[in-house]
């Protein structure tokens, strides 16, 4: 009985992580091409609002998702145009967009506040597979979005690491000049992957407003901050779609753990537990980055011979490396 | 030739402003509102009376402090997104001192002085945390600062509903207001305090002088432009980055202190009101040139205050000001890119 | 396949980088392209390989006029270029490097490609591990990989841009052997270099560039003096070794040890006399840069290292102590580490002046900047941003920024990107320093330069360091052997 409850809770964790998986994979693809789209937080909020508004007005769930993807692609296109064509700082443009999209969502979403809209159909069992003990409950009694996210994870990994265009994608983020002499139109591909990644981030919005946190409640929709977590998970995942997805599940799991523990720790206000992901985000970034710090090098050099190799190996194994040309504009000549 | 290109640059800037207005107008039309009416309401809300104008100045002060701070960190090449949290921690530290001393025999003037000082220190320390994560832990200041913003907000809420809650039950309206002997004196009948205004303007002037005319400022700029080379030049880059965080955090903390002492007279949940983010936007809009900070911050303050009219008069959300501010910065950035592209082709 | 260039012109703003270049290369030829930096040889190669387009003129392949739109377009027509720093993807596997840019379906057939590449590599005696990561290969191995890739993609004309920089003597031998063989099979090899000795040993013909013009052609056997006169317009003589060192020790190094993920340097002992010049030779990445940075206080040393400069113990001291003791570091990458783009010349001189006061003395610093600009003949104004200066002027600025007096100047590739005249000027300036008792330690990949200006030489190989050798008693061959790893004890 107890065990079953936990299992159902964990299945809920997988469902709750689904929008984050989409956004993480989207941003990973964008960054793999060498572009940082810092607008994720604003994009998710704006696409959540738009998706909800469109789905509610048209009474068509899928149009809502389409609208969300469109918003994400549009915002990403602005990032791409400003940084690739106009050579402006990606951080600056992304930051402005993330703030502006949020305000835009609150402004335009005003008439839709508190309305009840359509919702993604509930979970259904996949025949046979759902009968597998444990795994069946966890993975195969979910809603359609979750199943789509599984497909996305598999597809993204195969695409990036096994296919020819995927190898090119890695190439343009690592060393665009080399990709260029091999016939890749670097800036065109960067546009495509930025917009594609943005569309995936944009899908995450309606996943919240039409499923995971259904409805639109303006500033208290509880979406502010998720996009920043996504950006951190991309780093934590070492720019690998699979590792990034695992990061998303880990994050959702810890959030769930917080909720479960809340009942046994009544002294802590819920607002405090809600922000627990953020110190956690800082801590994980600290773990993956500390090996790069200069003082760490110096300290390790001063350590006795017998522990030095082990410690430096440990730090190196935690470290993740971004695509070498992330954020660097490319010009042939 | 020189003056020609200056006019050209000016024209580009005007075009960016026009585009931002066009964009915002389209948004207003989507929301089924008359753009001109909305702009008129914002202007009326900000400038129709002496009282309104002084209220704009009340918004301008924290924004001046945040912008001045942002300029310091921008100069060091840092994106201190944590200003928001640094304002909050300034407010918390100020409130802490006020609460500790409010029933003591210490004279109110000294309490206020200590409270302001504590706000400065609180903000500086919160910034130092983000700075240490960046400098010694390799955590990008955007993530460090942003995470700490959320933590700061949670801390405020915890204090308001927990240890510092009002007699009876805690509420979103904040802590129990302080006795008015502990308020920074305001102009009779208005919400504006000369003291706050003086601190805000003084901070910007000091930052301007620091960045344009001192060895410290030049070294900070060197660190911001090329950290590796700066360290080969013998500039202790980590110290300079930490100093930039401390100064910026201190100024943000002052803003928080003034919000408590001169505006709200208590700690409220959203004490930072987004001024931290807005300060960064001001810095970007003026292309990191301190000399333009005052007028642009004033304009932003007017938008913020004027847009409060929108929900009252037109049933629109006041977040329109954020849309317009964002559009302005975005189009100025983009038009700058367009100009560079044309200049390169010519 | 025959290549013909007809009346090629290329302008970069006011600079006429290629002025009416016409050149015909027949199949089976190794064509040398020589000239100083900025002579126009790279521009021409970029035009031929599709990186840029000529403003005027025609390119003919087998008597057909063609237009080359891009590097990949050039490769489709059989023209492949090997860049000085091979354009590959260091963090990726060799096999993935090959697959990027290869035409074909969604899922590449890795096994077949690997087999094809191994077969091709075997023909030339290269061993290529397709599962290795490129970042683990030496520059020489990466060149081999790139040559094989270009051949595999169907290149019949191979352009090599300064390929011998940073590779070992044995790899160079192998490279030359390969190129000779490719030419004997009817391919065209275009070999770009500013090293006459390489042109003389390898190339059937040589075209000499100067100031954007093709000033002359020569065929084997060459007369070195003629080539030199063509290259520089006049006979050139490198300045001579100074040899003015005293008996006083400026630097004492005991048991120096540096640990790096890839190299381990240990037990280096060296005393450097006042006014002495020491050259560090070795393939790039053999440890000489780590050594130089450690001496400059920019890299931590481990364990029992002891480092004294002018009697001050600087071991494990912070970088600032090194600066105070008069140690100066001049990095190779001027825009990355040497200068600060976005700051003006004057601002640079303010930073290297007395910065203890709070406020900047604008007038004094302007005056000082003007004096330095004229003394070091920098083409720029006090308010010029450093990124607007040419490479040579940036190097002059770097030298002008060095404080006086100094105990020790450390230079990474001081003449990189400079033409011969600027190089000679640079060494005159350094010699002035030596006369005042400053010791100089420098890295260069140019053995001639090392032999010419050093009093003593250290050779690095895979983290091992040779005993100091007297430059007067050694020669290029002996150095070349050591650089390739031959003759190292232990």
PDB file of N, CA and C in Angstrom, chain A residues 134-214:
ATOM      1  N   UNK A 134       6.018  -2.251 -11.436  1.00  0.00           N
ATOM      2  CA  UNK A 134       6.725  -1.001 -11.149  1.00  0.00           C
ATOM      3  C   UNK A 134       6.856  -0.113 -12.391  1.00  0.00           C
ATOM      4  N   UNK A 135       7.608  -0.552 -13.390  1.00  0.00           N
ATOM      5  CA  UNK A 135       7.836   0.271 -14.579  1.00  0.00           C
ATOM      6  C   UNK A 135       6.526   0.649 -15.246  1.00  0.00           C
ATOM      7  N   UNK A 136       5.590  -0.276 -15.249  1.00  0.00           N
ATOM      8  CA  UNK A 136       4.301  -0.023 -15.877  1.00  0.00           C
ATOM      9  C   UNK A 136       3.615   1.175 -15.248  1.00  0.00           C
ATOM     10  N   UNK A 137       3.572   1.191 -13.914  1.00  0.00           N
ATOM     11  CA  UNK A 137       2.925   2.312 -13.219  1.00  0.00           C
ATOM     12  C   UNK A 137       3.694   3.598 -13.462  1.00  0.00           C
ATOM     13  N   UNK A 138       5.024   3.477 -13.421  1.00  0.00           N
ATOM     14  CA  UNK A 138       5.845   4.683 -13.548  1.00  0.00           C
ATOM     15  C   UNK A 138       5.734   5.317 -14.925  1.00  0.00           C
ATOM     16  N   UNK A 139       5.913   4.501 -15.949  1.00  0.00           N
ATOM     17  CA  UNK A 139       6.108   5.071 -17.290  1.00  0.00           C
ATOM     18  C   UNK A 139       4.929   4.896 -18.234  1.00  0.00           C
ATOM     19  N   UNK A 140       4.086   3.889 -18.005  1.00  0.00           N
ATOM     20  CA  UNK A 140       3.120   3.551 -19.053  1.00  0.00           C
ATOM     21  C   UNK A 140       1.682   3.753 -18.636  1.00  0.00           C
ATOM     22  N   UNK A 141       1.497   4.568 -17.590  1.00  0.00           N
ATOM     23  CA  UNK A 141       0.148   4.982 -17.248  1.00  0.00           C
ATOM     24  C   UNK A 141       0.185   6.502 -17.123  1.00  0.00           C
ATOM     25  N   UNK A 142       0.409   7.144 -18.235  1.00  0.00           N
ATOM     26  CA  UNK A 142       0.640   8.584 -18.257  1.00  0.00           C
ATOM     27  C   UNK A 142      -0.218   9.227 -19.339  1.00  0.00           C
ATOM     28  N   UNK A 143      -0.181  10.557 -19.388  1.00  0.00           N
ATOM     29  CA  UNK A 143      -0.937  11.192 -20.463  1.00  0.00           C
ATOM     30  C   UNK A 143      -0.095  11.304 -21.733  1.00  0.00           C
ATOM     31  N   UNK A 144      -0.723  11.766 -22.772  1.00  0.00           N
ATOM     32  CA  UNK A 144      -0.093  11.767 -24.095  1.00  0.00           C
ATOM     33  C   UNK A 144       1.184  12.600 -24.129  1.00  0.00           C
ATOM     34  N   UNK A 145       1.202  13.706 -23.339  1.00  0.00           N
ATOM     35  CA  UNK A 145       2.381  14.577 -23.345  1.00  0.00           C
ATOM     36  C   UNK A 145       3.613  13.838 -22.831  1.00  0.00           C
ATOM     37  N   UNK A 146       3.395  13.035 -21.792  1.00  0.00           N
ATOM     38  CA  UNK A 146       4.509  12.294 -21.223  1.00  0.00           C
ATOM     39  C   UNK A 146       5.079  11.317 -22.251  1.00  0.00           C
ATOM     40  N   UNK A 147       4.162  10.627 -22.929  1.00  0.00           N
ATOM     41  CA  UNK A 147       4.648   9.689 -23.959  1.00  0.00           C
ATOM     42  C   UNK A 147       5.424  10.434 -25.049  1.00  0.00           C
ATOM     43  N   UNK A 148       4.910  11.622 -25.393  1.00  0.00           N
ATOM     44  CA  UNK A 148       5.621  12.415 -26.400  1.00  0.00           C
ATOM     45  C   UNK A 148       7.014  12.807 -25.896  1.00  0.00           C
ATOM     46  N   UNK A 149       7.090  13.115 -24.594  1.00  0.00           N
ATOM     47  CA  UNK A 149       8.397  13.530 -24.070  1.00  0.00           C
ATOM     48  C   UNK A 149       9.390  12.369 -24.129  1.00  0.00           C
ATOM     49  N   UNK A 150       8.903  11.133 -23.886  1.00  0.00           N
ATOM     50  CA  UNK A 150       9.802   9.973 -24.001  1.00  0.00           C
ATOM     51  C   UNK A 150      10.350   9.884 -25.431  1.00  0.00           C
ATOM     52  N   UNK A 151       9.414  10.042 -26.381  1.00  0.00           N
ATOM     53  CA  UNK A 151       9.847   9.975 -27.779  1.00  0.00           C
ATOM     54  C   UNK A 151      10.863  11.072 -28.076  1.00  0.00           C
ATOM     55  N   UNK A 152      10.606  12.256 -27.524  1.00  0.00           N
ATOM     56  CA  UNK A 152      11.495  13.385 -27.786  1.00  0.00           C
ATOM     57  C   UNK A 152      12.903  13.094 -27.272  1.00  0.00           C
ATOM     58  N   UNK A 153      12.981  12.548 -26.059  1.00  0.00           N
ATOM     59  CA  UNK A 153      14.298  12.265 -25.483  1.00  0.00           C
ATOM     60  C   UNK A 153      15.064  11.295 -26.381  1.00  0.00           C
ATOM     61  N   UNK A 154      14.372  10.229 -26.793  1.00  0.00           N
ATOM     62  CA  UNK A 154      15.029   9.225 -27.631  1.00  0.00           C
ATOM     63  C   UNK A 154      15.440   9.839 -28.966  1.00  0.00           C
ATOM     64  N   UNK A 155      14.495  10.555 -29.561  1.00  0.00           N
ATOM     65  CA  UNK A 155      14.748  11.138 -30.875  1.00  0.00           C
ATOM     66  C   UNK A 155      15.896  12.138 -30.806  1.00  0.00           C
ATOM     67  N   UNK A 156      15.888  13.004 -29.780  1.00  0.00           N
ATOM     68  CA  UNK A 156      16.914  14.046 -29.695  1.00  0.00           C
ATOM     69  C   UNK A 156      18.297  13.425 -29.564  1.00  0.00           C
ATOM     70  N   UNK A 157      18.391  12.367 -28.754  1.00  0.00           N
ATOM     71  CA  UNK A 157      19.700  11.748 -28.580  1.00  0.00           C
ATOM     72  C   UNK A 157      20.208  11.086 -29.840  1.00  0.00           C
ATOM     73  N   UNK A 158      19.310  10.381 -30.505  1.00  0.00           N
ATOM     74  CA  UNK A 158      19.737   9.740 -31.751  1.00  0.00           C
ATOM     75  C   UNK A 158      20.131  10.799 -32.758  1.00  0.00           C
ATOM     76  N   UNK A 159      19.321  11.859 -32.845  1.00  0.00           N
ATOM     77  CA  UNK A 159      19.589  12.897 -33.825  1.00  0.00           C
ATOM     78  C   UNK A 159      20.963  13.530 -33.589  1.00  0.00           C
ATOM     79  N   UNK A 160      21.208  13.946 -32.347  1.00  0.00           N
ATOM     80  CA  UNK A 160      22.441  14.703 -32.077  1.00  0.00           C
ATOM     81  C   UNK A 160      23.681  13.834 -32.242  1.00  0.00           C
ATOM     82  N   UNK A 161      23.616  12.583 -31.785  1.00  0.00           N
ATOM     83  CA  UNK A 161      24.855  11.802 -31.739  1.00  0.00           C
ATOM     84  C   UNK A 161      25.018  10.784 -32.865  1.00  0.00           C
ATOM     85  N   UNK A 162      23.915  10.450 -33.549  1.00  0.00           N
ATOM     86  CA  UNK A 162      24.039   9.372 -34.527  1.00  0.00           C
ATOM     87  C   UNK A 162      23.848   9.817 -35.974  1.00  0.00           C
ATOM     88  N   UNK A 163      23.119  10.898 -36.180  1.00  0.00           N
ATOM     89  CA  UNK A 163      22.829  11.242 -37.573  1.00  0.00           C
ATOM     90  C   UNK A 163      23.835  12.262 -38.101  1.00  0.00           C
ATOM     91  N   UNK A 164      23.898  12.345 -39.411  1.00  0.00           N
ATOM     92  CA  UNK A 164      24.823  13.271 -40.048  1.00  0.00           C
ATOM     93  C   UNK A 164      24.493  14.731 -39.713  1.00  0.00           C
ATOM     94  N   UNK A 165      23.230  15.167 -39.863  1.00  0.00           N
ATOM     95  CA  UNK A 165      22.942  16.559 -39.493  1.00  0.00           C
ATOM     96  C   UNK A 165      23.208  16.836 -38.011  1.00  0.00           C
ATOM     97  N   UNK A 166      23.021  15.807 -37.168  1.00  0.00           N
ATOM     98  CA  UNK A 166      23.292  15.980 -35.745  1.00  0.00           C
ATOM     99  C   UNK A 166      24.769  16.234 -35.487  1.00  0.00           C
ATOM    100  N   UNK A 167      25.623  15.496 -36.212  1.00  0.00           N
ATOM    101  CA  UNK A 167      27.060  15.711 -36.066  1.00  0.00           C
ATOM    102  C   UNK A 167      27.417  17.130 -36.516  1.00  0.00           C
ATOM    103  N   UNK A 168      26.774  17.589 -37.587  1.00  0.00           N
ATOM    104  CA  UNK A 168      27.009  18.954 -38.038  1.00  0.00           C
ATOM    105  C   UNK A 168      26.574  19.957 -36.972  1.00  0.00           C
ATOM    106  N   UNK A 169      25.453  19.650 -36.331  1.00  0.00           N
ATOM    107  CA  UNK A 169      24.963  20.526 -35.261  1.00  0.00           C
ATOM    108  C   UNK A 169      26.030  20.677 -34.179  1.00  0.00           C
ATOM    109  N   UNK A 170      26.619  19.550 -33.766  1.00  0.00           N
ATOM    110  CA  UNK A 170      27.698  19.645 -32.776  1.00  0.00           C
ATOM    111  C   UNK A 170      28.844  20.473 -33.334  1.00  0.00           C
ATOM    112  N   UNK A 171      29.132  20.250 -34.618  1.00  0.00           N
ATOM    113  CA  UNK A 171      30.254  20.938 -35.245  1.00  0.00           C
ATOM    114  C   UNK A 171      30.097  22.449 -35.248  1.00  0.00           C
ATOM    115  N   UNK A 172      28.898  22.945 -35.565  1.00  0.00           N
ATOM    116  CA  UNK A 172      28.757  24.402 -35.646  1.00  0.00           C
ATOM    117  C   UNK A 172      28.839  25.041 -34.268  1.00  0.00           C
ATOM    118  N   UNK A 173      28.547  24.286 -33.233  1.00  0.00           N
ATOM    119  CA  UNK A 173      28.703  24.852 -31.897  1.00  0.00           C
ATOM    120  C   UNK A 173      30.122  24.748 -31.395  1.00  0.00           C
ATOM    121  N   UNK A 174      30.834  23.715 -31.843  1.00  0.00           N
ATOM    122  CA  UNK A 174      32.208  23.541 -31.386  1.00  0.00           C
ATOM    123  C   UNK A 174      33.159  24.454 -32.146  1.00  0.00           C
ATOM    124  N   UNK A 175      33.134  24.353 -33.469  1.00  0.00           N
ATOM    125  CA  UNK A 175      34.080  25.131 -34.251  1.00  0.00           C
ATOM    126  C   UNK A 175      33.446  25.494 -35.590  1.00  0.00           C
ATOM    127  N   UNK A 176      32.728  26.606 -35.612  1.00  0.00           N
ATOM    128  CA  UNK A 176      31.970  26.959 -36.817  1.00  0.00           C
ATOM    129  C   UNK A 176      32.837  27.084 -38.067  1.00  0.00           C
ATOM    130  N   UNK A 177      34.079  27.555 -37.917  1.00  0.00           N
ATOM    131  CA  UNK A 177      34.920  27.720 -39.112  1.00  0.00           C
ATOM    132  C   UNK A 177      35.148  26.366 -39.778  1.00  0.00           C
ATOM    133  N   UNK A 178      35.351  25.324 -38.970  1.00  0.00           N
ATOM    134  CA  UNK A 178      35.561  23.991 -39.532  1.00  0.00           C
ATOM    135  C   UNK A 178      34.293  23.478 -40.197  1.00  0.00           C
ATOM    136  N   UNK A 179      33.155  23.779 -39.585  1.00  0.00           N
ATOM    137  CA  UNK A 179      31.898  23.346 -40.184  1.00  0.00           C
ATOM    138  C   UNK A 179      31.681  24.074 -41.502  1.00  0.00           C
ATOM    139  N   UNK A 180      32.066  25.350 -41.523  1.00  0.00           N
ATOM    140  CA  UNK A 180      31.888  26.143 -42.743  1.00  0.00           C
ATOM    141  C   UNK A 180      32.687  25.569 -43.907  1.00  0.00           C
ATOM    142  N   UNK A 181      33.980  25.234 -43.681  1.00  0.00           N
ATOM    143  CA  UNK A 181      34.752  24.710 -44.804  1.00  0.00           C
ATOM    144  C   UNK A 181      34.244  23.340 -45.238  1.00  0.00           C
ATOM    145  N   UNK A 182      33.463  22.701 -44.380  1.00  0.00           N
ATOM    146  CA  UNK A 182      32.878  21.424 -44.787  1.00  0.00           C
ATOM    147  C   UNK A 182      31.517  21.618 -45.443  1.00  0.00           C
ATOM    148  N   UNK A 183      31.197  22.862 -45.765  1.00  0.00           N
ATOM    149  CA  UNK A 183      29.995  23.103 -46.553  1.00  0.00           C
ATOM    150  C   UNK A 183      28.749  23.419 -45.752  1.00  0.00           C
ATOM    151  N   UNK A 184      28.883  23.615 -44.442  1.00  0.00           N
ATOM    152  CA  UNK A 184      27.703  23.944 -43.647  1.00  0.00           C
ATOM    153  C   UNK A 184      27.462  25.445 -43.692  1.00  0.00           C
ATOM    154  N   UNK A 185      26.217  25.834 -43.908  1.00  0.00           N
ATOM    155  CA  UNK A 185      25.876  27.248 -43.828  1.00  0.00           C
ATOM    156  C   UNK A 185      25.616  27.552 -42.347  1.00  0.00           C
ATOM    157  N   UNK A 186      26.687  27.968 -41.667  1.00  0.00           N
ATOM    158  CA  UNK A 186      26.658  28.024 -40.208  1.00  0.00           C
ATOM    159  C   UNK A 186      25.532  28.917 -39.688  1.00  0.00           C
ATOM    160  N   UNK A 187      25.450  30.131 -40.212  1.00  0.00           N
ATOM    161  CA  UNK A 187      24.459  31.046 -39.641  1.00  0.00           C
ATOM    162  C   UNK A 187      23.030  30.624 -39.950  1.00  0.00           C
ATOM    163  N   UNK A 188      22.825  30.045 -41.123  1.00  0.00           N
ATOM    164  CA  UNK A 188      21.483  29.550 -41.435  1.00  0.00           C
ATOM    165  C   UNK A 188      21.098  28.431 -40.459  1.00  0.00           C
ATOM    166  N   UNK A 189      22.044  27.501 -40.218  1.00  0.00           N
ATOM    167  CA  UNK A 189      21.738  26.403 -39.309  1.00  0.00           C
ATOM    168  C   UNK A 189      21.517  26.923 -37.887  1.00  0.00           C
ATOM    169  N   UNK A 190      22.283  27.945 -37.515  1.00  0.00           N
ATOM    170  CA  UNK A 190      22.083  28.508 -36.178  1.00  0.00           C
ATOM    171  C   UNK A 190      20.688  29.116 -36.054  1.00  0.00           C
ATOM    172  N   UNK A 191      20.241  29.786 -37.112  1.00  0.00           N
ATOM    173  CA  UNK A 191      18.862  30.290 -37.113  1.00  0.00           C
ATOM    174  C   UNK A 191      17.884  29.142 -36.908  1.00  0.00           C
ATOM    175  N   UNK A 192      18.071  28.092 -37.709  1.00  0.00           N
ATOM    176  CA  UNK A 192      17.110  26.985 -37.673  1.00  0.00           C
ATOM    177  C   UNK A 192      17.061  26.361 -36.283  1.00  0.00           C
ATOM    178  N   UNK A 193      18.242  26.069 -35.714  1.00  0.00           N
ATOM    179  CA  UNK A 193      18.243  25.382 -34.418  1.00  0.00           C
ATOM    180  C   UNK A 193      17.791  26.298 -33.290  1.00  0.00           C
ATOM    181  N   UNK A 194      18.070  27.608 -33.419  1.00  0.00           N
ATOM    182  CA  UNK A 194      17.581  28.517 -32.389  1.00  0.00           C
ATOM    183  C   UNK A 194      16.059  28.548 -32.406  1.00  0.00           C
ATOM    184  N   UNK A 195      15.490  28.631 -33.611  1.00  0.00           N
ATOM    185  CA  UNK A 195      14.037  28.709 -33.721  1.00  0.00           C
ATOM    186  C   UNK A 195      13.393  27.382 -33.330  1.00  0.00           C
ATOM    187  N   UNK A 196      14.001  26.285 -33.767  1.00  0.00           N
ATOM    188  CA  UNK A 196      13.466  24.965 -33.403  1.00  0.00           C
ATOM    189  C   UNK A 196      13.507  24.773 -31.882  1.00  0.00           C
ATOM    190  N   UNK A 197      14.650  25.100 -31.292  1.00  0.00           N
ATOM    191  CA  UNK A 197      14.777  24.981 -29.840  1.00  0.00           C
ATOM    192  C   UNK A 197      13.772  25.876 -29.141  1.00  0.00           C
ATOM    193  N   UNK A 198      13.596  27.081 -29.684  1.00  0.00           N
ATOM    194  CA  UNK A 198      12.635  28.007 -29.089  1.00  0.00           C
ATOM    195  C   UNK A 198      11.226  27.449 -29.144  1.00  0.00           C
ATOM    196  N   UNK A 199      10.896  26.781 -30.260  1.00  0.00           N
ATOM    197  CA  UNK A 199       9.558  26.198 -30.384  1.00  0.00           C
ATOM    198  C   UNK A 199       9.342  25.123 -29.319  1.00  0.00           C
ATOM    199  N   UNK A 200      10.379  24.315 -29.058  1.00  0.00           N
ATOM    200  CA  UNK A 200      10.254  23.273 -28.026  1.00  0.00           C
ATOM    201  C   UNK A 200      10.074  23.910 -26.648  1.00  0.00           C
ATOM    202  N   UNK A 201      10.837  25.000 -26.405  1.00  0.00           N
ATOM    203  CA  UNK A 201      10.651  25.713 -25.135  1.00  0.00           C
ATOM    204  C   UNK A 201       9.225  26.248 -25.077  1.00  0.00           C
ATOM    205  N   UNK A 202       8.744  26.756 -26.233  1.00  0.00           N
ATOM    206  CA  UNK A 202       7.397  27.311 -26.279  1.00  0.00           C
ATOM    207  C   UNK A 202       6.317  26.281 -26.005  1.00  0.00           C
ATOM    208  N   UNK A 203       6.565  25.024 -26.363  1.00  0.00           N
ATOM    209  CA  UNK A 203       5.586  23.968 -26.091  1.00  0.00           C
ATOM    210  C   UNK A 203       5.427  23.747 -24.586  1.00  0.00           C
ATOM    211  N   UNK A 204       6.525  24.017 -23.858  1.00  0.00           N
ATOM    212  CA  UNK A 204       6.480  23.790 -22.414  1.00  0.00           C
ATOM    213  C   UNK A 204       5.425  24.674 -21.748  1.00  0.00           C
ATOM    214  N   UNK A 205       5.212  25.876 -22.299  1.00  0.00           N
ATOM    215  CA  UNK A 205       4.247  26.796 -21.695  1.00  0.00           C
ATOM    216  C   UNK A 205       2.852  26.209 -21.599  1.00  0.00           C
ATOM    217  N   UNK A 206       2.235  25.863 -22.755  1.00  0.00           N
ATOM    218  CA  UNK A 206       0.896  25.252 -22.703  1.00  0.00           C
ATOM    219  C   UNK A 206       0.863  23.953 -21.908  1.00  0.00           C
ATOM    220  N   UNK A 207       1.989  23.236 -21.837  1.00  0.00           N
ATOM    221  CA  UNK A 207       1.989  22.021 -21.013  1.00  0.00           C
ATOM    222  C   UNK A 207       1.646  22.383 -19.579  1.00  0.00           C
ATOM    223  N   UNK A 208       2.110  23.547 -19.142  1.00  0.00           N
ATOM    224  CA  UNK A 208       1.716  23.991 -17.808  1.00  0.00           C
ATOM    225  C   UNK A 208       0.268  24.449 -17.797  1.00  0.00           C
ATOM    226  N   UNK A 209      -0.052  25.409 -18.689  1.00  0.00           N
ATOM    227  CA  UNK A 209      -1.364  26.057 -18.559  1.00  0.00           C
ATOM    228  C   UNK A 209      -2.511  25.161 -19.005  1.00  0.00           C
ATOM    229  N   UNK A 210      -2.218  24.089 -19.725  1.00  0.00           N
ATOM    230  CA  UNK A 210      -3.291  23.198 -20.162  1.00  0.00           C
ATOM    231  C   UNK A 210      -3.221  21.833 -19.492  1.00  0.00           C
ATOM    232  N   UNK A 211      -2.174  21.614 -18.662  1.00  0.00           N
ATOM    233  CA  UNK A 211      -2.096  20.303 -18.037  1.00  0.00           C
ATOM    234  C   UNK A 211      -1.521  20.352 -16.626  1.00  0.00           C
ATOM    235  N   UNK A 212      -0.213  20.586 -16.516  1.00  0.00           N
ATOM    236  CA  UNK A 212       0.448  20.399 -15.218  1.00  0.00           C
ATOM    237  C   UNK A 212      -0.026  21.406 -14.170  1.00  0.00           C
ATOM    238  N   UNK A 213      -0.128  22.680 -14.578  1.00  0.00           N
ATOM    239  CA  UNK A 213      -0.687  23.696 -13.670  1.00  0.00           C
ATOM    240  C   UNK A 213      -1.802  24.397 -14.423  1.00  0.00           C
ATOM    241  N   UNK A 214      -2.876  23.673 -14.675  1.00  0.00           N
ATOM    242  CA  UNK A 214      -3.884  24.134 -15.620  1.00  0.00           C
ATOM    243  C   UNK A 214      -4.478  25.472 -15.219  1.00  0.00           C
TER     244      UNK A 214
END
